[in-house]
């Protein structure tokens, strides 16, 4: 899986590259709902909520009684941590 991390300097070029290569991207600013995160994680929506609740995935933020989201920066940091853990194993 390819994850593109954005910074202020490379945001436009990375977004263009992602579009050209049909790669999904997750910008560091803002928040995403479960359906937007699922392409980036190797598990189901149920596991996303369970891991978020028990601390194995970044904590979610309740935006309303029926809307839950995650901070993109937290998710990117978690994904990068998983990548470095896999390399060290």
PDB file of N, CA and C in Angstrom:
ATOM      1  N   UNK A   1       0.851  -1.168   0.000  1.00  0.00           N
ATOM      2  CA  UNK A   1       0.000   0.000   0.000  1.00  0.00           C
ATOM      3  C   UNK A   1       0.897   1.231   0.000  1.00  0.00           C
ATOM      4  N   UNK A   2       0.549   2.213  -0.783  1.00  0.00           N
ATOM      5  CA  UNK A   2       1.283   3.462  -0.866  1.00  0.00           C
ATOM      6  C   UNK A   2       0.496   4.540  -0.153  1.00  0.00           C
ATOM      7  N   UNK A   3       1.137   5.190   0.804  1.00  0.00           N
ATOM      8  CA  UNK A   3       0.518   6.304   1.509  1.00  0.00           C
ATOM      9  C   UNK A   3       1.316   7.541   1.164  1.00  0.00           C
ATOM     10  N   UNK A   4       0.646   8.563   0.697  1.00  0.00           N
ATOM     11  CA  UNK A   4       1.309   9.817   0.369  1.00  0.00           C
ATOM     12  C   UNK A   4       1.078  10.778   1.507  1.00  0.00           C
ATOM     13  N   UNK A   5       2.157  11.256   2.080  1.00  0.00           N
ATOM     14  CA  UNK A   5       2.082  12.214   3.169  1.00  0.00           C
ATOM     15  C   UNK A   5       2.282  13.608   2.577  1.00  0.00           C
ATOM     16  N   UNK A   6       1.446  14.550   2.959  1.00  0.00           N
ATOM     17  CA  UNK A   6       1.500  15.894   2.406  1.00  0.00           C
ATOM     18  C   UNK A   6       2.175  16.858   3.370  1.00  0.00           C
ATOM     19  N   UNK A   7       2.897  17.798   2.827  1.00  0.00           N
ATOM     20  CA  UNK A   7       3.406  18.929   3.589  1.00  0.00           C
ATOM     21  C   UNK A   7       3.016  20.177   2.817  1.00  0.00           C
ATOM     22  N   UNK A   8       3.239  21.316   3.418  1.00  0.00           N
ATOM     23  CA  UNK A   8       2.892  22.566   2.735  1.00  0.00           C
ATOM     24  C   UNK A   8       3.675  22.711   1.434  1.00  0.00           C
ATOM     25  N   UNK A   9       4.906  22.202   1.395  1.00  0.00           N
ATOM     26  CA  UNK A   9       5.759  22.374   0.224  1.00  0.00           C
ATOM     27  C   UNK A   9       5.397  21.452  -0.934  1.00  0.00           C
ATOM     28  N   UNK A  10       4.935  20.251  -0.642  1.00  0.00           N
ATOM     29  CA  UNK A  10       4.701  19.312  -1.737  1.00  0.00           C
ATOM     30  C   UNK A  10       3.240  18.950  -1.930  1.00  0.00           C
ATOM     31  N   UNK A  11       2.341  19.656  -1.294  1.00  0.00           N
ATOM     32  CA  UNK A  11       0.923  19.319  -1.341  1.00  0.00           C
ATOM     33  C   UNK A  11       0.387  19.262  -2.770  1.00  0.00           C
ATOM     34  N   UNK A  12       0.619  20.276  -3.553  1.00  0.00           N
ATOM     35  CA  UNK A  12       0.067  20.328  -4.913  1.00  0.00           C
ATOM     36  C   UNK A  12       0.666  19.247  -5.801  1.00  0.00           C
ATOM     37  N   UNK A  13       1.984  19.074  -5.764  1.00  0.00           N
ATOM     38  CA  UNK A  13       2.609  18.070  -6.626  1.00  0.00           C
ATOM     39  C   UNK A  13       2.239  16.655  -6.196  1.00  0.00           C
ATOM     40  N   UNK A  14       2.139  16.403  -4.903  1.00  0.00           N
ATOM     41  CA  UNK A  14       1.765  15.070  -4.427  1.00  0.00           C
ATOM     42  C   UNK A  14       0.320  14.757  -4.788  1.00  0.00           C
ATOM     43  N   UNK A  15      -0.550  15.740  -4.671  1.00  0.00           N
ATOM     44  CA  UNK A  15      -1.958  15.523  -5.013  1.00  0.00           C
ATOM     45  C   UNK A  15      -2.095  15.220  -6.502  1.00  0.00           C
ATOM     46  N   UNK A  16      -1.360  15.942  -7.341  1.00  0.00           N
ATOM     47  CA  UNK A  16      -1.397  15.696  -8.780  1.00  0.00           C
ATOM     48  C   UNK A  16      -0.868  14.299  -9.088  1.00  0.00           C
ATOM     49  N   UNK A  17       0.240  13.919  -8.459  1.00  0.00           N
ATOM     50  CA  UNK A  17       0.799  12.580  -8.670  1.00  0.00           C
ATOM     51  C   UNK A  17      -0.190  11.502  -8.235  1.00  0.00           C
ATOM     52  N   UNK A  18      -0.848  11.722  -7.123  1.00  0.00           N
ATOM     53  CA  UNK A  18      -1.834  10.759  -6.633  1.00  0.00           C
ATOM     54  C   UNK A  18      -2.974  10.603  -7.632  1.00  0.00           C
ATOM     55  N   UNK A  19      -3.455  11.712  -8.172  1.00  0.00           N
ATOM     56  CA  UNK A  19      -4.550  11.656  -9.139  1.00  0.00           C
ATOM     57  C   UNK A  19      -4.118  10.939 -10.413  1.00  0.00           C
ATOM     58  N   UNK A  20      -2.902  11.226 -10.880  1.00  0.00           N
ATOM     59  CA  UNK A  20      -2.410  10.611 -12.107  1.00  0.00           C
ATOM     60  C   UNK A  20      -2.220   9.107 -11.954  1.00  0.00           C
ATOM     61  N   UNK A  21      -1.845   8.665 -10.766  1.00  0.00           N
ATOM     62  CA  UNK A  21      -1.579   7.246 -10.534  1.00  0.00           C
ATOM     63  C   UNK A  21      -2.738   6.534  -9.846  1.00  0.00           C
ATOM     64  N   UNK A  22      -3.868   7.213  -9.720  1.00  0.00           N
ATOM     65  CA  UNK A  22      -5.065   6.644  -9.093  1.00  0.00           C
ATOM     66  C   UNK A  22      -4.775   6.146  -7.682  1.00  0.00           C
ATOM     67  N   UNK A  23      -3.955   6.896  -6.969  1.00  0.00           N
ATOM     68  CA  UNK A  23      -3.608   6.565  -5.596  1.00  0.00           C
ATOM     69  C   UNK A  23      -4.473   7.407  -4.675  1.00  0.00           C
ATOM     70  N   UNK A  24      -4.995   6.790  -3.649  1.00  0.00           N
ATOM     71  CA  UNK A  24      -5.780   7.547  -2.674  1.00  0.00           C
ATOM     72  C   UNK A  24      -4.815   8.324  -1.793  1.00  0.00           C
ATOM     73  N   UNK A  25      -5.208   9.521  -1.392  1.00  0.00           N
ATOM     74  CA  UNK A  25      -4.351  10.339  -0.545  1.00  0.00           C
ATOM     75  C   UNK A  25      -5.134  10.817   0.668  1.00  0.00           C
ATOM     76  N   UNK A  26      -4.398  11.044   1.742  1.00  0.00           N
ATOM     77  CA  UNK A  26      -4.979  11.503   2.996  1.00  0.00           C
ATOM     78  C   UNK A  26      -4.217  12.755   3.413  1.00  0.00           C
ATOM     79  N   UNK A  27      -4.805  13.933   3.232  1.00  0.00           N
ATOM     80  CA  UNK A  27      -4.098  15.163   3.598  1.00  0.00           C
ATOM     81  C   UNK A  27      -3.909  15.255   5.111  1.00  0.00           C
ATOM     82  N   UNK A  28      -2.828  15.879   5.580  1.00  0.00           N
ATOM     83  CA  UNK A  28      -2.557  15.925   7.020  1.00  0.00           C
ATOM     84  C   UNK A  28      -3.517  16.818   7.793  1.00  0.00           C
ATOM     85  N   UNK A  29      -4.107  17.776   7.131  1.00  0.00           N
ATOM     86  CA  UNK A  29      -5.045  18.653   7.828  1.00  0.00           C
ATOM     87  C   UNK A  29      -6.442  18.073   7.730  1.00  0.00           C
ATOM     88  N   UNK A  30      -7.274  18.440   8.672  1.00  0.00           N
ATOM     89  CA  UNK A  30      -8.666  18.023   8.624  1.00  0.00           C
ATOM     90  C   UNK A  30      -8.930  16.692   9.297  1.00  0.00           C
ATOM     91  N   UNK A  31     -10.138  16.217   9.070  1.00  0.00           N
ATOM     92  CA  UNK A  31     -10.603  14.982   9.687  1.00  0.00           C
ATOM     93  C   UNK A  31     -11.254  14.106   8.626  1.00  0.00           C
ATOM     94  N   UNK A  32     -11.305  12.807   8.916  1.00  0.00           N
ATOM     95  CA  UNK A  32     -11.928  11.860   7.995  1.00  0.00           C
ATOM     96  C   UNK A  32     -12.847  10.924   8.755  1.00  0.00           C
ATOM     97  N   UNK A  33     -13.903  10.523   8.092  1.00  0.00           N
ATOM     98  CA  UNK A  33     -14.832   9.547   8.667  1.00  0.00           C
ATOM     99  C   UNK A  33     -14.345   8.141   8.330  1.00  0.00           C
ATOM    100  N   UNK A  34     -14.957   7.156   8.948  1.00  0.00           N
ATOM    101  CA  UNK A  34     -14.521   5.765   8.790  1.00  0.00           C
ATOM    102  C   UNK A  34     -14.452   5.354   7.323  1.00  0.00           C
ATOM    103  N   UNK A  35     -15.467   5.677   6.553  1.00  0.00           N
ATOM    104  CA  UNK A  35     -15.494   5.265   5.145  1.00  0.00           C
ATOM    105  C   UNK A  35     -14.326   5.845   4.354  1.00  0.00           C
ATOM    106  N   UNK A  36     -13.834   7.011   4.767  1.00  0.00           N
ATOM    107  CA  UNK A  36     -12.702   7.634   4.089  1.00  0.00           C
ATOM    108  C   UNK A  36     -11.375   7.028   4.529  1.00  0.00           C
ATOM    109  N   UNK A  37     -11.330   6.430   5.717  1.00  0.00           N
ATOM    110  CA  UNK A  37     -10.097   5.832   6.235  1.00  0.00           C
ATOM    111  C   UNK A  37      -9.910   4.383   5.810  1.00  0.00           C
ATOM    112  N   UNK A  38     -10.990   3.688   5.551  1.00  0.00           N
ATOM    113  CA  UNK A  38     -10.904   2.255   5.262  1.00  0.00           C
ATOM    114  C   UNK A  38      -9.960   1.897   4.110  1.00  0.00           C
ATOM    115  N   UNK A  39      -9.825   2.708   3.056  1.00  0.00           N
ATOM    116  CA  UNK A  39      -8.859   2.349   2.011  1.00  0.00           C
ATOM    117  C   UNK A  39      -7.402   2.343   2.497  1.00  0.00           C
ATOM    118  N   UNK A  40      -7.132   2.969   3.632  1.00  0.00           N
ATOM    119  CA  UNK A  40      -5.764   3.087   4.127  1.00  0.00           C
ATOM    120  C   UNK A  40      -5.396   2.061   5.184  1.00  0.00           C
ATOM    121  N   UNK A  41      -6.370   1.360   5.720  1.00  0.00           N
ATOM    122  CA  UNK A  41      -6.095   0.427   6.817  1.00  0.00           C
ATOM    123  C   UNK A  41      -6.456  -0.998   6.398  1.00  0.00           C
ATOM    124  N   UNK A  42      -5.686  -1.978   6.882  1.00  0.00           N
ATOM    125  CA  UNK A  42      -5.921  -3.366   6.462  1.00  0.00           C
ATOM    126  C   UNK A  42      -6.927  -4.107   7.338  1.00  0.00           C
ATOM    127  N   UNK A  43      -7.985  -3.407   7.739  1.00  0.00           N
ATOM    128  CA  UNK A  43      -9.006  -4.046   8.563  1.00  0.00           C
ATOM    129  C   UNK A  43     -10.359  -3.405   8.321  1.00  0.00           C
ATOM    130  N   UNK A  44     -11.377  -3.998   8.928  1.00  0.00           N
ATOM    131  CA  UNK A  44     -12.764  -3.596   8.681  1.00  0.00           C
ATOM    132  C   UNK A  44     -13.179  -2.379   9.508  1.00  0.00           C
ATOM    133  N   UNK A  45     -14.355  -1.881   9.197  1.00  0.00           N
ATOM    134  CA  UNK A  45     -14.929  -0.753   9.931  1.00  0.00           C
ATOM    135  C   UNK A  45     -15.133  -1.117  11.397  1.00  0.00           C
ATOM    136  N   UNK A  46     -15.581  -2.332  11.654  1.00  0.00           N
ATOM    137  CA  UNK A  46     -15.783  -2.781  13.035  1.00  0.00           C
ATOM    138  C   UNK A  46     -14.470  -2.751  13.805  1.00  0.00           C
ATOM    139  N   UNK A  47     -13.403  -3.267  13.196  1.00  0.00           N
ATOM    140  CA  UNK A  47     -12.089  -3.264  13.839  1.00  0.00           C
ATOM    141  C   UNK A  47     -11.592  -1.842  14.039  1.00  0.00           C
ATOM    142  N   UNK A  48     -11.841  -0.962  13.087  1.00  0.00           N
ATOM    143  CA  UNK A  48     -11.451   0.441  13.218  1.00  0.00           C
ATOM    144  C   UNK A  48     -12.037   1.034  14.495  1.00  0.00           C
ATOM    145  N   UNK A  49     -13.313   0.826  14.718  1.00  0.00           N
ATOM    146  CA  UNK A  49     -13.960   1.361  15.918  1.00  0.00           C
ATOM    147  C   UNK A  49     -13.459   0.668  17.184  1.00  0.00           C
ATOM    148  N   UNK A  50     -13.279  -0.657  17.137  1.00  0.00           N
ATOM    149  CA  UNK A  50     -12.790  -1.388  18.310  1.00  0.00           C
ATOM    150  C   UNK A  50     -11.379  -0.951  18.680  1.00  0.00           C
ATOM    151  N   UNK A  51     -10.488  -0.876  17.683  1.00  0.00           N
ATOM    152  CA  UNK A  51      -9.101  -0.483  17.948  1.00  0.00           C
ATOM    153  C   UNK A  51      -9.028   0.965  18.419  1.00  0.00           C
ATOM    154  N   UNK A  52      -9.873   1.814  17.886  1.00  0.00           N
ATOM    155  CA  UNK A  52      -9.904   3.208  18.317  1.00  0.00           C
ATOM    156  C   UNK A  52     -10.322   3.298  19.778  1.00  0.00           C
ATOM    157  N   UNK A  53     -11.283   2.482  20.147  1.00  0.00           N
ATOM    158  CA  UNK A  53     -11.790   2.490  21.523  1.00  0.00           C
ATOM    159  C   UNK A  53     -10.767   1.951  22.516  1.00  0.00           C
ATOM    160  N   UNK A  54     -10.010   0.905  22.124  1.00  0.00           N
ATOM    161  CA  UNK A  54      -9.068   0.299  23.071  1.00  0.00           C
ATOM    162  C   UNK A  54      -7.631   0.815  22.951  1.00  0.00           C
ATOM    163  N   UNK A  55      -7.400   1.824  22.105  1.00  0.00           N
ATOM    164  CA  UNK A  55      -6.099   2.481  22.047  1.00  0.00           C
ATOM    165  C   UNK A  55      -5.107   1.926  21.040  1.00  0.00           C
ATOM    166  N   UNK A  56      -5.488   0.947  20.249  1.00  0.00           N
ATOM    167  CA  UNK A  56      -4.575   0.417  19.229  1.00  0.00           C
ATOM    168  C   UNK A  56      -4.582   1.249  17.953  1.00  0.00           C
ATOM    169  N   UNK A  57      -5.515   2.181  17.855  1.00  0.00           N
ATOM    170  CA  UNK A  57      -5.637   3.097  16.720  1.00  0.00           C
ATOM    171  C   UNK A  57      -5.939   4.466  17.321  1.00  0.00           C
ATOM    172  N   UNK A  58      -5.613   5.560  16.643  1.00  0.00           N
ATOM    173  CA  UNK A  58      -5.898   6.887  17.212  1.00  0.00           C
ATOM    174  C   UNK A  58      -7.354   7.048  17.644  1.00  0.00           C
ATOM    175  N   UNK A  59      -7.534   7.819  18.684  1.00  0.00           N
ATOM    176  CA  UNK A  59      -8.871   8.060  19.230  1.00  0.00           C
ATOM    177  C   UNK A  59      -9.736   8.822  18.233  1.00  0.00           C
ATOM    178  N   UNK A  60     -10.989   8.466  18.203  1.00  0.00           N
ATOM    179  CA  UNK A  60     -11.944   9.160  17.343  1.00  0.00           C
ATOM    180  C   UNK A  60     -12.483  10.389  18.066  1.00  0.00           C
ATOM    181  N   UNK A  61     -13.114  11.253  17.291  1.00  0.00           N
ATOM    182  CA  UNK A  61     -13.741  12.462  17.819  1.00  0.00           C
ATOM    183  C   UNK A  61     -15.215  12.395  17.440  1.00  0.00           C
ATOM    184  N   UNK A  62     -16.072  12.535  18.404  1.00  0.00           N
ATOM    185  CA  UNK A  62     -17.514  12.498  18.159  1.00  0.00           C
ATOM    186  C   UNK A  62     -17.953  13.903  17.742  1.00  0.00           C
ATOM    187  N   UNK A  63     -18.311  14.072  16.474  1.00  0.00           N
ATOM    188  CA  UNK A  63     -18.713  15.377  15.956  1.00  0.00           C
ATOM    189  C   UNK A  63     -20.188  15.670  16.216  1.00  0.00           C
ATOM    190  N   UNK A  64     -20.971  14.622  16.324  1.00  0.00           N
ATOM    191  CA  UNK A  64     -22.397  14.723  16.643  1.00  0.00           C
ATOM    192  C   UNK A  64     -22.816  13.350  17.168  1.00  0.00           C
ATOM    193  N   UNK A  65     -24.038  13.203  17.620  1.00  0.00           N
ATOM    194  CA  UNK A  65     -24.456  11.884  18.115  1.00  0.00           C
ATOM    195  C   UNK A  65     -24.318  10.758  17.082  1.00  0.00           C
ATOM    196  N   UNK A  66     -24.355  11.108  15.812  1.00  0.00           N
ATOM    197  CA  UNK A  66     -24.283  10.074  14.770  1.00  0.00           C
ATOM    198  C   UNK A  66     -23.065  10.194  13.861  1.00  0.00           C
ATOM    199  N   UNK A  67     -22.134  11.094  14.170  1.00  0.00           N
ATOM    200  CA  UNK A  67     -20.982  11.295  13.297  1.00  0.00           C
ATOM    201  C   UNK A  67     -19.678  11.220  14.086  1.00  0.00           C
ATOM    202  N   UNK A  68     -18.818  10.290  13.663  1.00  0.00           N
ATOM    203  CA  UNK A  68     -17.511  10.096  14.279  1.00  0.00           C
ATOM    204  C   UNK A  68     -16.446  10.328  13.221  1.00  0.00           C
ATOM    205  N   UNK A  69     -15.338  10.947  13.612  1.00  0.00           N
ATOM    206  CA  UNK A  69     -14.243  11.202  12.679  1.00  0.00           C
ATOM    207  C   UNK A  69     -12.913  11.038  13.404  1.00  0.00           C
ATOM    208  N   UNK A  70     -11.848  11.013  12.622  1.00  0.00           N
ATOM    209  CA  UNK A  70     -10.491  10.912  13.156  1.00  0.00           C
ATOM    210  C   UNK A  70      -9.667  12.045  12.579  1.00  0.00           C
ATOM    211  N   UNK A  71      -8.728  12.557  13.377  1.00  0.00           N
ATOM    212  CA  UNK A  71      -7.809  13.589  12.890  1.00  0.00           C
ATOM    213  C   UNK A  71      -6.849  12.938  11.897  1.00  0.00           C
ATOM    214  N   UNK A  72      -6.774  13.492  10.700  1.00  0.00           N
ATOM    215  CA  UNK A  72      -5.904  12.931   9.668  1.00  0.00           C
ATOM    216  C   UNK A  72      -4.454  12.869  10.126  1.00  0.00           C
ATOM    217  N   UNK A  73      -3.985  13.887  10.822  1.00  0.00           N
ATOM    218  CA  UNK A  73      -2.590  13.896  11.273  1.00  0.00           C
ATOM    219  C   UNK A  73      -2.308  12.725  12.210  1.00  0.00           C
ATOM    220  N   UNK A  74      -3.262  12.380  13.074  1.00  0.00           N
ATOM    221  CA  UNK A  74      -3.097  11.236  13.983  1.00  0.00           C
ATOM    222  C   UNK A  74      -3.060   9.923  13.203  1.00  0.00           C
ATOM    223  N   UNK A  75      -3.916   9.809  12.210  1.00  0.00           N
ATOM    224  CA  UNK A  75      -3.975   8.584  11.408  1.00  0.00           C
ATOM    225  C   UNK A  75      -2.693   8.419  10.599  1.00  0.00           C
ATOM    226  N   UNK A  76      -2.204   9.495   9.994  1.00  0.00           N
ATOM    227  CA  UNK A  76      -0.964   9.428   9.215  1.00  0.00           C
ATOM    228  C   UNK A  76       0.194   9.021  10.116  1.00  0.00           C
ATOM    229  N   UNK A  77       0.274   9.611  11.309  1.00  0.00           N
ATOM    230  CA  UNK A  77       1.342   9.243  12.252  1.00  0.00           C
ATOM    231  C   UNK A  77       1.241   7.762  12.615  1.00  0.00           C
ATOM    232  N   UNK A  78       0.031   7.265  12.832  1.00  0.00           N
ATOM    233  CA  UNK A  78      -0.167   5.856  13.160  1.00  0.00           C
ATOM    234  C   UNK A  78       0.272   4.968  11.987  1.00  0.00           C
ATOM    235  N   UNK A  79      -0.131   5.332  10.766  1.00  0.00           N
ATOM    236  CA  UNK A  79       0.251   4.554   9.587  1.00  0.00           C
ATOM    237  C   UNK A  79       1.765   4.522   9.411  1.00  0.00           C
ATOM    238  N   UNK A  80       2.409   5.662   9.597  1.00  0.00           N
ATOM    239  CA  UNK A  80       3.864   5.713   9.474  1.00  0.00           C
ATOM    240  C   UNK A  80       4.527   4.876  10.557  1.00  0.00           C
ATOM    241  N   UNK A  81       3.957   4.875  11.760  1.00  0.00           N
ATOM    242  CA  UNK A  81       4.474   4.044  12.842  1.00  0.00           C
ATOM    243  C   UNK A  81       4.336   2.565  12.532  1.00  0.00           C
ATOM    244  N   UNK A  82       3.224   2.179  11.913  1.00  0.00           N
ATOM    245  CA  UNK A  82       3.020   0.780  11.540  1.00  0.00           C
ATOM    246  C   UNK A  82       4.018   0.367  10.473  1.00  0.00           C
ATOM    247  N   UNK A  83       4.305   1.278   9.559  1.00  0.00           N
ATOM    248  CA  UNK A  83       5.253   0.998   8.491  1.00  0.00           C
ATOM    249  C   UNK A  83       6.650   0.782   9.056  1.00  0.00           C
ATOM    250  N   UNK A  84       7.070   1.628  10.004  1.00  0.00           N
ATOM    251  CA  UNK A  84       8.404   1.478  10.593  1.00  0.00           C
ATOM    252  C   UNK A  84       8.472   0.245  11.486  1.00  0.00           C
ATOM    253  N   UNK A  85       7.362  -0.116  12.153  1.00  0.00           N
ATOM    254  CA  UNK A  85       7.322  -1.338  12.961  1.00  0.00           C
ATOM    255  C   UNK A  85       7.500  -2.563  12.075  1.00  0.00           C
ATOM    256  N   UNK A  86       6.874  -2.554  10.909  1.00  0.00           N
ATOM    257  CA  UNK A  86       6.967  -3.690   9.994  1.00  0.00           C
ATOM    258  C   UNK A  86       8.383  -3.833   9.443  1.00  0.00           C
ATOM    259  N   UNK A  87       9.045  -2.717   9.194  1.00  0.00           N
ATOM    260  CA  UNK A  87      10.418  -2.761   8.684  1.00  0.00           C
ATOM    261  C   UNK A  87      11.376  -3.292   9.741  1.00  0.00           C
ATOM    262  N   UNK A  88      11.099  -2.980  11.009  1.00  0.00           N
ATOM    263  CA  UNK A  88      11.968  -3.418  12.092  1.00  0.00           C
ATOM    264  C   UNK A  88      11.753  -4.861  12.489  1.00  0.00           C
ATOM    265  N   UNK A  89      10.652  -5.446  12.063  1.00  0.00           N
ATOM    266  CA  UNK A  89      10.327  -6.825  12.460  1.00  0.00           C
ATOM    267  C   UNK A  89      11.089  -7.851  11.665  1.00  0.00           C
TER     268      UNK A  89
END
